[in-house]
Amino acid sequence: MNTGWQCRTELLLGEEALHRVERAHILCVGLGGVGGIATELLARTAVGELTIVDGDIVEDSNRNRQIIATTLTSGRSKAEAMAERLLTINPGLKLHVRNEFLKDETLQFLLDSARFDCVLDAIDTLAPKVHLIAGCLKRNLKIVSSMGSGARRNPECVRCVDLEKTFNCSLAKAVRQHLHRLGLKGTGCRAVFSTEPPIKTAVYDPETMNSNKRSVLGTISYMPTVFGCHCAAEVIRRITEEA
């Protein structure tokens, strides 16, 4: 039996499945509440190669839910801070860091730049999310996508299903509609979502908003983490299952 730092993972998954994980290259886009914890869990499961993408910086308001957000990382690039953290977990990790927000043209180039075994989508804005999912579907790339975790409180309502089977999630609905306009269906994209209806009082639109965001949603520490756990588990399942 493996006696190294992954001995317990091997005991659970088996030697062959662990080798698949160690050989895998995962693209992780979005390193916030959901994406940050999901990416870290993939590193802790000994994924051999990660490409991480996020152009945002750590803000004080992130500390209630984002694994990378502390008083020491405030103001830093999320991608760079996450990279440092991941390499303290697994110094042997092959890591590619992109400190940028993906636009359609750069996204398409990125998807063609390497052989990704799976894509983790934790983008929280509609247009790039749709483009990423569409790009993966067109290339037959495995993708796991997080839908909206905000304005919800019940961790027992989180599910992972085919994107076309989601409900009670306005983000998932909008993604499906935009994909349909592109002549695509969400079938094949695994979506993590909550069956819990959003709490209406937890949504507001302040007068001074970041132009890249439509609204502000109330969040609590554990909900993005639960979403991230489901995302990471589904990625591992998809790369260890029989071809």
Coordinates of N, CA and C in Angstrom, one line a residue:
M1 N 0.8 -1.2 0.0 CA 0.0 0.0 0.0 C 0.9 1.3 0.0
N2 N 0.4 2.3 -0.7 CA 1.0 3.6 -0.7 C 1.2 4.1 0.8
T3 N 2.4 4.4 1.2 CA 2.7 4.9 2.5 C 2.9 6.4 2.5
G4 N 2.8 7.1 1.4 CA 3.0 8.5 1.3 C 1.8 9.3 1.8
W5 N 1.7 10.6 1.4 CA 0.7 11.5 1.9 C -0.7 11.1 1.3
Q6 N -0.7 10.3 0.2 CA -2.0 9.9 -0.4 C -2.4 8.5 0.0
C7 N -1.8 7.9 1.1 CA -2.1 6.5 1.4 C -3.6 6.3 1.7
R8 N -4.2 7.3 2.4 CA -5.7 7.1 2.7 C -6.6 7.3 1.5
T9 N -6.1 8.2 0.6 CA -6.9 8.3 -0.7 C -6.8 7.0 -1.5
E10 N -5.7 6.4 -1.6 CA -5.5 5.2 -2.3 C -6.3 4.1 -1.6
L11 N -6.4 4.1 -0.3 CA -7.2 3.0 0.4 C -8.6 3.1 0.0
L12 N -9.1 4.4 -0.2 CA -10.5 4.6 -0.6 C -10.8 4.3 -2.1
L13 N -10.0 4.9 -2.9 CA -10.2 4.9 -4.4 C -9.7 3.6 -5.0
G14 N -8.6 3.1 -4.5 CA -7.9 2.0 -5.1 C -6.7 2.6 -5.9
E15 N -5.7 1.7 -6.2 CA -4.5 2.2 -6.8 C -4.7 2.7 -8.2
E16 N -5.5 2.0 -9.0 CA -5.7 2.3 -10.4 C -6.4 3.7 -10.5
A17 N -7.4 3.9 -9.7 CA -8.1 5.2 -9.8 C -7.3 6.3 -9.3
L18 N -6.4 6.1 -8.3 CA -5.5 7.2 -7.8 C -4.5 7.5 -8.9
H19 N -4.1 6.5 -9.7 CA -3.1 6.8 -10.8 C -3.8 7.7 -11.8
R20 N -5.1 7.4 -12.1 CA -5.8 8.3 -13.0 C -5.9 9.7 -12.5
V21 N -6.1 9.9 -11.3 CA -6.2 11.2 -10.7 C -4.8 11.9 -10.8
E22 N -3.8 11.2 -10.5 CA -2.4 11.7 -10.6 C -2.0 12.1 -12.0
R23 N -2.6 11.5 -13.0 CA -2.2 11.8 -14.4 C -3.2 12.8 -15.0
A24 N -4.2 13.2 -14.2 CA -5.2 14.1 -14.8 C -4.8 15.6 -14.8
H25 N -5.3 16.3 -15.8 CA -5.1 17.7 -16.0 C -6.5 18.4 -15.9
I26 N -6.7 19.2 -14.9 CA -8.0 19.8 -14.7 C -7.9 21.3 -14.9
L27 N -8.8 21.9 -15.6 CA -8.9 23.4 -15.8 C -9.9 23.9 -14.8
C28 N -9.5 24.8 -13.9 CA -10.4 25.4 -12.9 C -10.5 26.8 -13.2
V29 N -11.8 27.3 -13.5 CA -12.0 28.7 -13.9 C -12.9 29.3 -12.8
G30 N -12.4 30.3 -12.1 CA -13.1 30.9 -11.0 C -12.6 30.3 -9.7
L31 N -12.0 31.2 -8.8 CA -11.4 30.8 -7.6 C -12.0 31.4 -6.4
G32 N -13.3 31.7 -6.5 CA -14.0 32.4 -5.3 C -14.5 31.3 -4.3
G33 N -15.7 31.6 -3.8 CA -16.2 30.7 -2.7 C -16.3 29.3 -3.1
V34 N -16.9 29.0 -4.3 CA -17.1 27.6 -4.8 C -15.8 27.1 -5.4
G35 N -15.2 27.9 -6.3 CA -14.1 27.4 -7.1 C -12.8 27.3 -6.2
G36 N -12.7 28.1 -5.2 CA -11.5 28.1 -4.4 C -11.4 26.8 -3.6
I37 N -12.5 26.4 -2.9 CA -12.5 25.2 -2.1 C -12.5 24.0 -3.1
A38 N -13.2 24.0 -4.2 CA -13.1 22.9 -5.1 C -11.7 22.6 -5.6
T39 N -11.0 23.7 -6.0 CA -9.7 23.6 -6.5 C -8.7 23.0 -5.5
E40 N -8.9 23.5 -4.2 CA -8.0 23.0 -3.2 C -8.3 21.5 -2.9
L41 N -9.6 21.1 -2.9 CA -9.9 19.7 -2.7 C -9.3 18.8 -3.8
L42 N -9.3 19.3 -5.1 CA -8.7 18.6 -6.2 C -7.2 18.4 -5.9
A43 N -6.5 19.5 -5.4 CA -5.1 19.4 -5.1 C -4.9 18.4 -4.0
R44 N -5.7 18.3 -3.0 CA -5.6 17.4 -1.9 C -5.9 16.0 -2.3
T45 N -6.5 15.8 -3.4 CA -6.8 14.5 -3.9 C -5.7 14.0 -4.9
A46 N -4.6 14.8 -5.0 CA -3.4 14.5 -5.8 C -3.6 14.6 -7.3
V47 N -4.6 15.5 -7.7 CA -4.6 15.7 -9.2 C -3.2 16.2 -9.6
G48 N -2.7 15.6 -10.6 CA -1.3 15.9 -11.0 C -1.0 17.2 -11.6
E49 N -2.0 17.8 -12.4 CA -1.8 19.0 -13.1 C -3.1 19.9 -13.0
L50 N -2.9 21.1 -12.7 CA -4.0 22.1 -12.6 C -3.7 23.3 -13.4
T51 N -4.7 23.8 -14.1 CA -4.6 25.2 -14.7 C -5.7 26.0 -14.0
I52 N -5.3 27.0 -13.3 CA -6.2 27.8 -12.5 C -6.3 29.2 -13.1
V53 N -7.6 29.7 -13.2 CA -7.8 31.0 -13.8 C -8.8 31.9 -13.0
D54 N -8.3 33.1 -12.7 CA -9.2 34.1 -12.1 C -8.4 35.4 -12.2
G55 N -9.1 36.5 -12.6 CA -8.5 37.8 -12.7 C -8.9 38.7 -11.5
D56 N -9.6 38.2 -10.5 CA -10.0 39.0 -9.4 C -9.0 39.1 -8.3
I57 N -9.2 40.1 -7.4 CA -8.4 40.2 -6.2 C -9.2 39.8 -5.0
V58 N -8.5 39.5 -3.9 CA -9.2 39.2 -2.6 C -9.7 40.5 -2.0
E59 N -10.9 40.5 -1.6 CA -11.5 41.6 -0.9 C -12.0 41.2 0.5
D60 N -12.1 42.2 1.4 CA -12.5 41.9 2.7 C -13.8 41.2 2.8
S61 N -14.7 41.6 1.9 CA -16.1 40.9 1.9 C -16.0 39.5 1.5
N62 N -14.9 39.0 1.0 CA -14.8 37.6 0.6 C -14.5 36.7 1.9
R63 N -14.1 37.3 3.0 CA -13.6 36.5 4.1 C -14.7 35.6 4.7
N64 N -16.0 35.9 4.5 CA -17.1 35.1 5.1 C -17.3 33.8 4.4
R65 N -16.6 33.6 3.2 CA -16.9 32.3 2.5 C -15.8 31.8 1.6
Q66 N -14.8 32.5 1.4 CA -13.8 32.1 0.4 C -12.5 31.6 1.1
I67 N -12.1 30.4 0.8 CA -11.0 29.7 1.5 C -9.7 30.5 1.4
I68 N -9.5 31.2 0.3 CA -8.3 31.9 0.1 C -8.2 33.3 0.8
A69 N -9.4 33.8 1.2 CA -9.5 35.1 1.8 C -9.2 35.2 3.3
T70 N -8.1 35.9 3.6 CA -7.8 36.2 5.0 C -7.3 37.6 5.1
T71 N -7.0 38.1 6.3 CA -6.4 39.4 6.4 C -5.1 39.5 5.7
L72 N -4.4 38.4 5.6 CA -3.1 38.4 5.0 C -3.1 38.4 3.5
T73 N -4.2 38.0 2.9 CA -4.3 37.9 1.4 C -5.1 39.0 0.8
S74 N -5.7 39.9 1.7 CA -6.6 41.0 1.2 C -5.8 41.9 0.2
G75 N -6.4 42.1 -1.0 CA -5.8 42.9 -2.0 C -4.9 42.2 -3.0
R76 N -4.6 40.9 -2.7 CA -3.8 40.1 -3.6 C -4.6 39.5 -4.7
S77 N -3.9 39.1 -5.7 CA -4.5 38.3 -6.8 C -5.0 37.0 -6.3
K78 N -6.2 36.6 -6.5 CA -6.7 35.3 -6.1 C -5.9 34.2 -6.7
A79 N -5.6 34.3 -8.0 CA -4.9 33.2 -8.7 C -3.5 33.0 -8.1
E80 N -2.8 34.1 -7.8 CA -1.5 34.0 -7.2 C -1.5 33.5 -5.8
A81 N -2.5 34.0 -5.0 CA -2.6 33.5 -3.6 C -3.0 32.0 -3.6
M82 N -3.9 31.6 -4.4 CA -4.3 30.2 -4.5 C -3.1 29.3 -4.9
A83 N -2.3 29.8 -5.9 CA -1.2 29.0 -6.4 C -0.2 28.7 -5.2
E84 N 0.1 29.8 -4.4 CA 1.0 29.6 -3.3 C 0.4 28.5 -2.3
R85 N -0.9 28.6 -2.1 CA -1.5 27.7 -1.1 C -1.5 26.3 -1.6
L86 N -1.8 26.1 -2.9 CA -1.8 24.8 -3.5 C -0.5 24.1 -3.5
L87 N 0.6 24.9 -3.7 CA 1.9 24.3 -3.7 C 2.4 23.9 -2.3
T88 N 1.8 24.5 -1.2 CA 2.2 24.1 0.1 C 1.5 22.8 0.5
I89 N 0.4 22.5 -0.2 CA -0.4 21.2 -0.1 C 0.3 20.1 -0.8
N90 N 0.6 20.4 -2.1 CA 1.3 19.4 -2.9 C 2.4 20.1 -3.7
P91 N 3.6 20.1 -3.2 CA 4.8 20.7 -3.9 C 5.1 20.1 -5.2
G92 N 4.6 18.9 -5.5 CA 4.9 18.3 -6.8 C 3.8 18.6 -7.8
L93 N 2.8 19.4 -7.5 CA 1.8 19.7 -8.4 C 2.3 20.5 -9.6
K94 N 1.9 20.1 -10.8 CA 2.2 20.8 -12.0 C 1.1 21.9 -12.1
L95 N 1.5 23.1 -12.0 CA 0.5 24.2 -11.9 C 0.7 25.3 -12.9
H96 N -0.4 25.7 -13.6 CA -0.4 26.8 -14.5 C -1.3 27.8 -14.0
V97 N -0.8 29.1 -13.9 CA -1.6 30.1 -13.3 C -1.9 31.2 -14.3
R98 N -3.2 31.5 -14.5 CA -3.6 32.6 -15.4 C -4.4 33.7 -14.5
N99 N -3.8 34.8 -14.3 CA -4.4 35.9 -13.6 C -5.1 36.8 -14.5
E100 N -6.3 36.3 -14.9 CA -7.1 37.1 -15.9 C -8.5 36.7 -15.9
F101 N -9.4 37.6 -16.4 CA -10.8 37.2 -16.7 C -10.8 36.7 -18.1
L102 N -11.5 35.6 -18.3 CA -11.5 35.0 -19.7 C -12.6 35.7 -20.5
K103 N -12.1 36.2 -21.7 CA -13.1 36.6 -22.7 C -13.2 35.5 -23.7
D104 N -14.2 35.6 -24.6 CA -14.5 34.5 -25.5 C -13.3 34.1 -26.3
E105 N -12.6 35.0 -26.9 CA -11.5 34.6 -27.8 C -10.4 33.9 -27.0
T106 N -10.0 34.5 -25.8 CA -9.0 33.9 -25.0 C -9.4 32.5 -24.4
L107 N -10.7 32.4 -24.1 CA -11.3 31.2 -23.6 C -11.2 30.1 -24.6
Q108 N -11.5 30.3 -25.9 CA -11.4 29.3 -26.9 C -10.0 28.9 -27.1
F109 N -9.0 29.8 -27.1 CA -7.6 29.5 -27.2 C -7.2 28.6 -26.0
L110 N -7.6 28.9 -24.8 CA -7.3 28.2 -23.6 C -7.8 26.7 -23.7
L111 N -9.0 26.6 -24.2 CA -9.5 25.2 -24.3 C -8.8 24.3 -25.3
D112 N -8.2 25.0 -26.3 CA -7.4 24.2 -27.3 C -5.9 24.1 -26.9
S113 N -5.5 24.8 -25.8 CA -4.1 24.9 -25.5 C -3.5 23.6 -24.8
A114 N -4.4 22.8 -24.3 CA -3.9 21.6 -23.6 C -5.0 20.5 -23.7
R115 N -4.6 19.3 -23.3 CA -5.6 18.2 -23.2 C -6.1 18.1 -21.8
F116 N -7.3 18.7 -21.6 CA -7.9 18.7 -20.2 C -8.7 17.5 -20.0
D117 N -8.6 16.8 -18.9 CA -9.4 15.7 -18.6 C -10.8 16.1 -18.1
C118 N -10.9 17.2 -17.5 CA -12.2 17.8 -17.1 C -12.0 19.3 -16.8
V119 N -13.1 20.0 -16.9 CA -13.1 21.4 -16.7 C -14.1 21.7 -15.5
L120 N -13.6 22.5 -14.5 CA -14.4 22.9 -13.4 C -14.8 24.4 -13.6
D121 N -16.1 24.6 -13.8 CA -16.5 26.0 -14.0 C -17.2 26.5 -12.7
A122 N -16.5 27.6 -12.2 CA -17.0 28.3 -11.0 C -17.1 29.8 -11.3
I123 N -17.4 30.1 -12.5 CA -17.6 31.5 -12.9 C -19.0 32.0 -12.4
D124 N -19.0 33.2 -11.9 CA -20.3 33.7 -11.3 C -20.9 34.8 -12.2
T125 N -20.4 35.0 -13.4 CA -21.1 35.9 -14.4 C -21.5 35.1 -15.6
L126 N -22.7 35.6 -16.2 CA -23.3 34.8 -17.2 C -22.6 34.5 -18.5
A127 N -22.2 35.6 -19.1 CA -21.6 35.5 -20.5 C -20.4 34.6 -20.5
P128 N -19.3 34.8 -19.7 CA -18.2 33.9 -19.8 C -18.6 32.4 -19.4
K129 N -19.5 32.3 -18.5 CA -20.0 31.0 -18.1 C -20.6 30.2 -19.2
V130 N -21.4 30.9 -20.0 CA -22.1 30.3 -21.1 C -21.0 29.9 -22.2
H131 N -20.1 30.8 -22.4 CA -19.1 30.6 -23.4 C -18.2 29.4 -23.1
L132 N -17.9 29.3 -21.8 CA -17.1 28.1 -21.3 C -17.8 26.8 -21.5
I133 N -19.0 26.8 -21.0 CA -19.8 25.6 -21.1 C -20.0 25.2 -22.6
A134 N -20.3 26.2 -23.4 CA -20.5 25.9 -24.9 C -19.3 25.4 -25.5
G135 N -18.1 26.0 -25.1 CA -16.9 25.5 -25.7 C -16.5 24.1 -25.3
C136 N -16.9 23.7 -24.1 CA -16.6 22.4 -23.7 C -17.6 21.4 -24.4
L137 N -18.8 21.8 -24.5 CA -19.8 20.9 -25.1 C -19.4 20.6 -26.6
K138 N -19.0 21.7 -27.3 CA -18.6 21.6 -28.7 C -17.4 20.7 -28.8
R139 N -16.5 20.6 -27.8 CA -15.3 19.8 -27.9 C -15.4 18.5 -27.2
N140 N -16.6 18.2 -26.7 CA -16.8 16.9 -26.0 C -15.9 16.8 -24.8
L141 N -15.6 18.0 -24.1 CA -14.9 18.0 -22.9 C -15.8 17.8 -21.7
K142 N -15.3 17.0 -20.8 CA -16.1 16.8 -19.6 C -16.1 18.1 -18.8
I143 N -17.2 18.6 -18.3 CA -17.3 19.8 -17.5 C -18.3 19.6 -16.4
V144 N -17.9 20.2 -15.2 CA -18.7 20.3 -14.0 C -18.9 21.8 -13.7
S145 N -20.1 22.2 -13.7 CA -20.4 23.7 -13.5 C -21.2 24.0 -12.3
S146 N -20.8 25.0 -11.5 CA -21.5 25.4 -10.3 C -22.5 26.4 -10.7
M147 N -23.7 26.2 -10.3 CA -24.8 27.2 -10.5 C -24.8 28.1 -9.2
G148 N -25.9 28.8 -8.9 CA -26.0 29.8 -7.9 C -26.0 29.2 -6.5
S149 N -25.1 29.6 -5.7 CA -25.1 29.2 -4.2 C -25.6 30.3 -3.3
G150 N -25.7 31.5 -3.9 CA -26.1 32.7 -3.1 C -27.6 32.7 -2.7
A151 N -27.9 33.4 -1.7 CA -29.3 33.5 -1.3 C -30.0 32.2 -0.9
R152 N -29.1 31.3 -0.4 CA -29.6 30.0 0.1 C -28.9 29.6 1.4
R153 N -29.6 28.8 2.2 CA -29.1 28.5 3.5 C -29.0 27.0 3.8
N154 N -29.7 26.2 3.0 CA -29.9 24.7 3.4 C -28.9 23.9 2.6
P155 N -27.9 23.4 3.3 CA -26.9 22.5 2.6 C -27.4 21.2 2.1
E156 N -28.5 20.7 2.7 CA -29.1 19.4 2.3 C -29.8 19.5 1.0
C157 N -30.0 20.7 0.4 CA -30.7 20.8 -0.9 C -29.7 20.8 -2.1
V158 N -28.4 20.7 -1.8 CA -27.5 20.8 -3.0 C -27.4 19.4 -3.7
R159 N -27.5 19.5 -5.0 CA -27.5 18.3 -5.9 C -26.5 18.5 -7.0
C160 N -26.2 17.4 -7.7 CA -25.4 17.4 -8.9 C -26.2 16.6 -9.9
V161 N -26.6 17.3 -11.0 CA -27.4 16.6 -12.0 C -27.0 17.2 -13.4
D162 N -27.6 16.6 -14.4 CA -27.4 17.2 -15.8 C -28.0 18.6 -15.8
L163 N -27.3 19.5 -16.5 CA -27.8 20.9 -16.5 C -29.2 21.1 -16.9
E164 N -29.7 20.2 -17.8 CA -31.0 20.3 -18.3 C -32.1 19.9 -17.3
K165 N -31.6 19.3 -16.2 CA -32.6 18.9 -15.1 C -32.6 19.8 -13.9
T166 N -31.9 20.9 -14.0 CA -31.9 21.8 -12.8 C -33.2 22.6 -12.7
F167 N -33.5 23.1 -11.5 CA -34.7 23.9 -11.3 C -34.5 24.8 -10.1
N168 N -35.4 25.8 -9.9 CA -35.3 26.7 -8.8 C -34.0 27.5 -8.8
C169 N -33.3 27.6 -9.9 CA -32.1 28.4 -10.0 C -32.1 29.3 -11.3
S170 N -32.2 30.6 -11.0 CA -32.3 31.5 -12.1 C -31.0 31.5 -13.0
L171 N -29.8 31.3 -12.4 CA -28.6 31.3 -13.1 C -28.6 30.1 -14.1
A172 N -29.0 28.9 -13.6 CA -29.1 27.7 -14.4 C -30.1 27.9 -15.6
K173 N -31.2 28.5 -15.3 CA -32.2 28.8 -16.3 C -31.6 29.7 -17.4
A174 N -31.0 30.8 -17.0 CA -30.4 31.7 -18.0 C -29.3 31.0 -18.8
V175 N -28.5 30.2 -18.2 CA -27.4 29.4 -18.9 C -28.1 28.5 -19.9
R176 N -29.1 27.8 -19.6 CA -29.8 26.9 -20.5 C -30.4 27.7 -21.7
Q177 N -31.0 28.8 -21.4 CA -31.6 29.6 -22.4 C -30.6 30.1 -23.4
H178 N -29.4 30.6 -22.9 CA -28.4 31.1 -23.8 C -27.8 30.0 -24.6
L179 N -27.6 28.8 -24.0 CA -27.1 27.7 -24.8 C -28.0 27.3 -25.9
H180 N -29.3 27.3 -25.6 CA -30.3 26.9 -26.6 C -30.3 27.9 -27.8
R181 N -30.0 29.2 -27.5 CA -29.9 30.2 -28.6 C -28.7 29.9 -29.4
L182 N -27.7 29.3 -28.9 CA -26.5 28.9 -29.6 C -26.7 27.5 -30.3
G183 N -27.9 27.0 -30.2 CA -28.1 25.7 -30.8 C -27.6 24.5 -30.0
L184 N -27.4 24.7 -28.7 CA -26.8 23.7 -27.8 C -27.8 23.4 -26.7
K185 N -27.7 22.1 -26.2 CA -28.4 21.8 -25.0 C -27.4 21.5 -23.9
G186 N -27.8 21.6 -22.7 CA -26.9 21.5 -21.6 C -26.6 20.0 -21.2
T187 N -27.2 19.1 -22.0 CA -26.9 17.7 -21.7 C -25.4 17.4 -21.9
G188 N -24.9 16.7 -20.8 CA -23.5 16.4 -20.8 C -22.7 17.3 -19.8
C189 N -23.3 18.5 -19.5 CA -22.7 19.4 -18.5 C -23.3 19.0 -17.1
R190 N -22.5 18.6 -16.2 CA -22.9 18.3 -14.9 C -23.0 19.5 -14.1
A191 N -24.2 19.8 -13.5 CA -24.4 21.1 -12.8 C -24.7 20.8 -11.3
V192 N -24.0 21.6 -10.5 CA -24.2 21.6 -9.0 C -25.1 22.8 -8.7
F193 N -26.3 22.5 -8.1 CA -27.3 23.5 -7.9 C -28.0 23.2 -6.6
S194 N -28.9 24.1 -6.2 CA -29.7 23.9 -5.0 C -31.2 23.8 -5.4
T195 N -31.9 22.8 -4.8 CA -33.3 22.7 -5.0 C -34.1 23.8 -4.2
E196 N -33.4 24.4 -3.2 CA -34.0 25.4 -2.3 C -34.3 26.7 -3.1
P197 N -35.5 27.2 -3.1 CA -35.8 28.4 -3.7 C -35.0 29.5 -3.1
P198 N -34.5 30.5 -3.9 CA -33.7 31.6 -3.3 C -34.5 32.4 -2.3
I199 N -33.8 32.9 -1.3 CA -34.4 33.7 -0.3 C -34.5 35.2 -0.8
K200 N -35.7 35.6 -1.1 CA -35.8 36.9 -1.8 C -35.2 38.1 -1.1
T201 N -35.3 38.1 0.2 CA -34.7 39.2 1.0 C -33.2 39.3 1.0
A202 N -32.6 38.2 0.5 CA -31.1 38.1 0.4 C -30.5 38.6 -0.9
V203 N -31.3 39.2 -1.7 CA -30.9 39.7 -3.0 C -31.2 41.2 -3.1
Y204 N -30.1 42.0 -3.5 CA -30.4 43.4 -3.7 C -29.4 44.0 -4.7
D205 N -29.8 45.2 -5.3 CA -29.0 45.8 -6.3 C -28.6 47.2 -5.8
P206 N -27.4 47.4 -5.2 CA -26.9 48.7 -4.8 C -26.7 49.6 -5.9
E207 N -26.7 50.9 -5.6 CA -26.5 51.9 -6.6 C -25.1 51.9 -7.2
T208 N -24.1 51.6 -6.4 CA -22.8 51.6 -6.9 C -22.3 50.1 -7.1
M209 N -22.4 49.6 -8.3 CA -22.2 48.2 -8.5 C -21.0 48.0 -9.4
N210 N -20.2 47.0 -9.2 CA -19.2 46.6 -10.2 C -19.9 46.3 -11.5
S211 N -19.5 46.8 -12.6 CA -20.2 46.7 -13.9 C -20.2 45.2 -14.4
N212 N -19.4 44.4 -13.8 CA -19.3 43.0 -14.2 C -20.3 42.1 -13.3
K213 N -21.0 42.7 -12.4 CA -22.0 42.0 -11.6 C -23.4 42.6 -11.7
R214 N -24.4 41.7 -11.7 CA -25.7 42.2 -11.9 C -26.4 42.5 -10.5
S215 N -26.1 41.8 -9.5 CA -26.7 42.0 -8.2 C -25.8 41.4 -7.1
V216 N -26.1 41.7 -5.9 CA -25.3 41.2 -4.7 C -26.3 40.2 -4.0
L217 N -25.7 39.1 -3.7 CA -26.5 38.0 -3.0 C -26.0 37.8 -1.6
G218 N -26.8 37.6 -0.7 CA -26.4 37.3 0.7 C -25.8 35.9 0.6
T219 N -24.7 35.7 1.4 CA -24.1 34.3 1.4 C -23.7 34.0 2.9
I220 N -23.5 32.7 3.1 CA -23.0 32.3 4.4 C -21.8 31.3 4.2
S221 N -21.0 31.2 5.2 CA -19.7 30.5 5.0 C -19.8 29.1 4.4
Y222 N -20.8 28.3 4.8 CA -20.8 26.9 4.5 C -21.4 26.6 3.1
M223 N -22.3 27.5 2.6 CA -23.0 27.1 1.3 C -22.0 27.0 0.1
P224 N -21.2 28.0 -0.2 CA -20.2 27.8 -1.3 C -19.3 26.6 -1.1
T225 N -19.0 26.3 0.2 CA -18.1 25.2 0.5 C -18.8 23.9 0.1
V226 N -20.1 23.8 0.4 CA -20.8 22.6 0.1 C -20.9 22.4 -1.4
F227 N -21.2 23.5 -2.1 CA -21.2 23.5 -3.6 C -19.8 23.0 -4.1
G228 N -18.7 23.6 -3.5 CA -17.4 23.2 -3.9 C -17.1 21.8 -3.7
C229 N -17.5 21.2 -2.6 CA -17.3 19.8 -2.3 C -18.0 18.9 -3.3
H230 N -19.3 19.3 -3.7 CA -20.0 18.5 -4.7 C -19.3 18.6 -6.1
C231 N -18.8 19.8 -6.4 CA -18.0 20.0 -7.7 C -16.8 19.1 -7.7
A232 N -16.0 19.2 -6.7 CA -14.8 18.4 -6.6 C -15.1 16.9 -6.7
A233 N -16.1 16.5 -5.9 CA -16.4 15.1 -6.0 C -16.9 14.6 -7.3
E234 N -17.6 15.5 -8.1 CA -18.0 15.1 -9.4 C -16.9 15.0 -10.4
V235 N -15.9 16.0 -10.2 CA -14.7 16.0 -11.1 C -14.0 14.7 -10.9
I236 N -13.8 14.3 -9.6 CA -13.0 13.1 -9.3 C -13.8 11.9 -9.9
R237 N -15.1 11.9 -9.7 CA -15.9 10.7 -10.3 C -15.7 10.6 -11.8
R238 N -15.7 11.8 -12.4 CA -15.7 11.7 -13.9 C -14.3 11.3 -14.5
I239 N -13.3 11.6 -13.7 CA -11.9 11.2 -14.2 C -11.5 9.8 -13.7
T240 N -12.2 9.3 -12.8 CA -11.9 7.9 -12.3 C -12.8 6.8 -12.9
E241 N -14.0 7.3 -13.4 CA -14.9 6.3 -14.0 C -14.3 5.6 -15.2
E242 N -14.8 4.4 -15.5 CA -14.3 3.7 -16.7 C -14.7 4.5 -17.9
A243 N -13.7 4.5 -18.9 CA -14.0 5.2 -20.2 C -15.0 4.4 -21.0

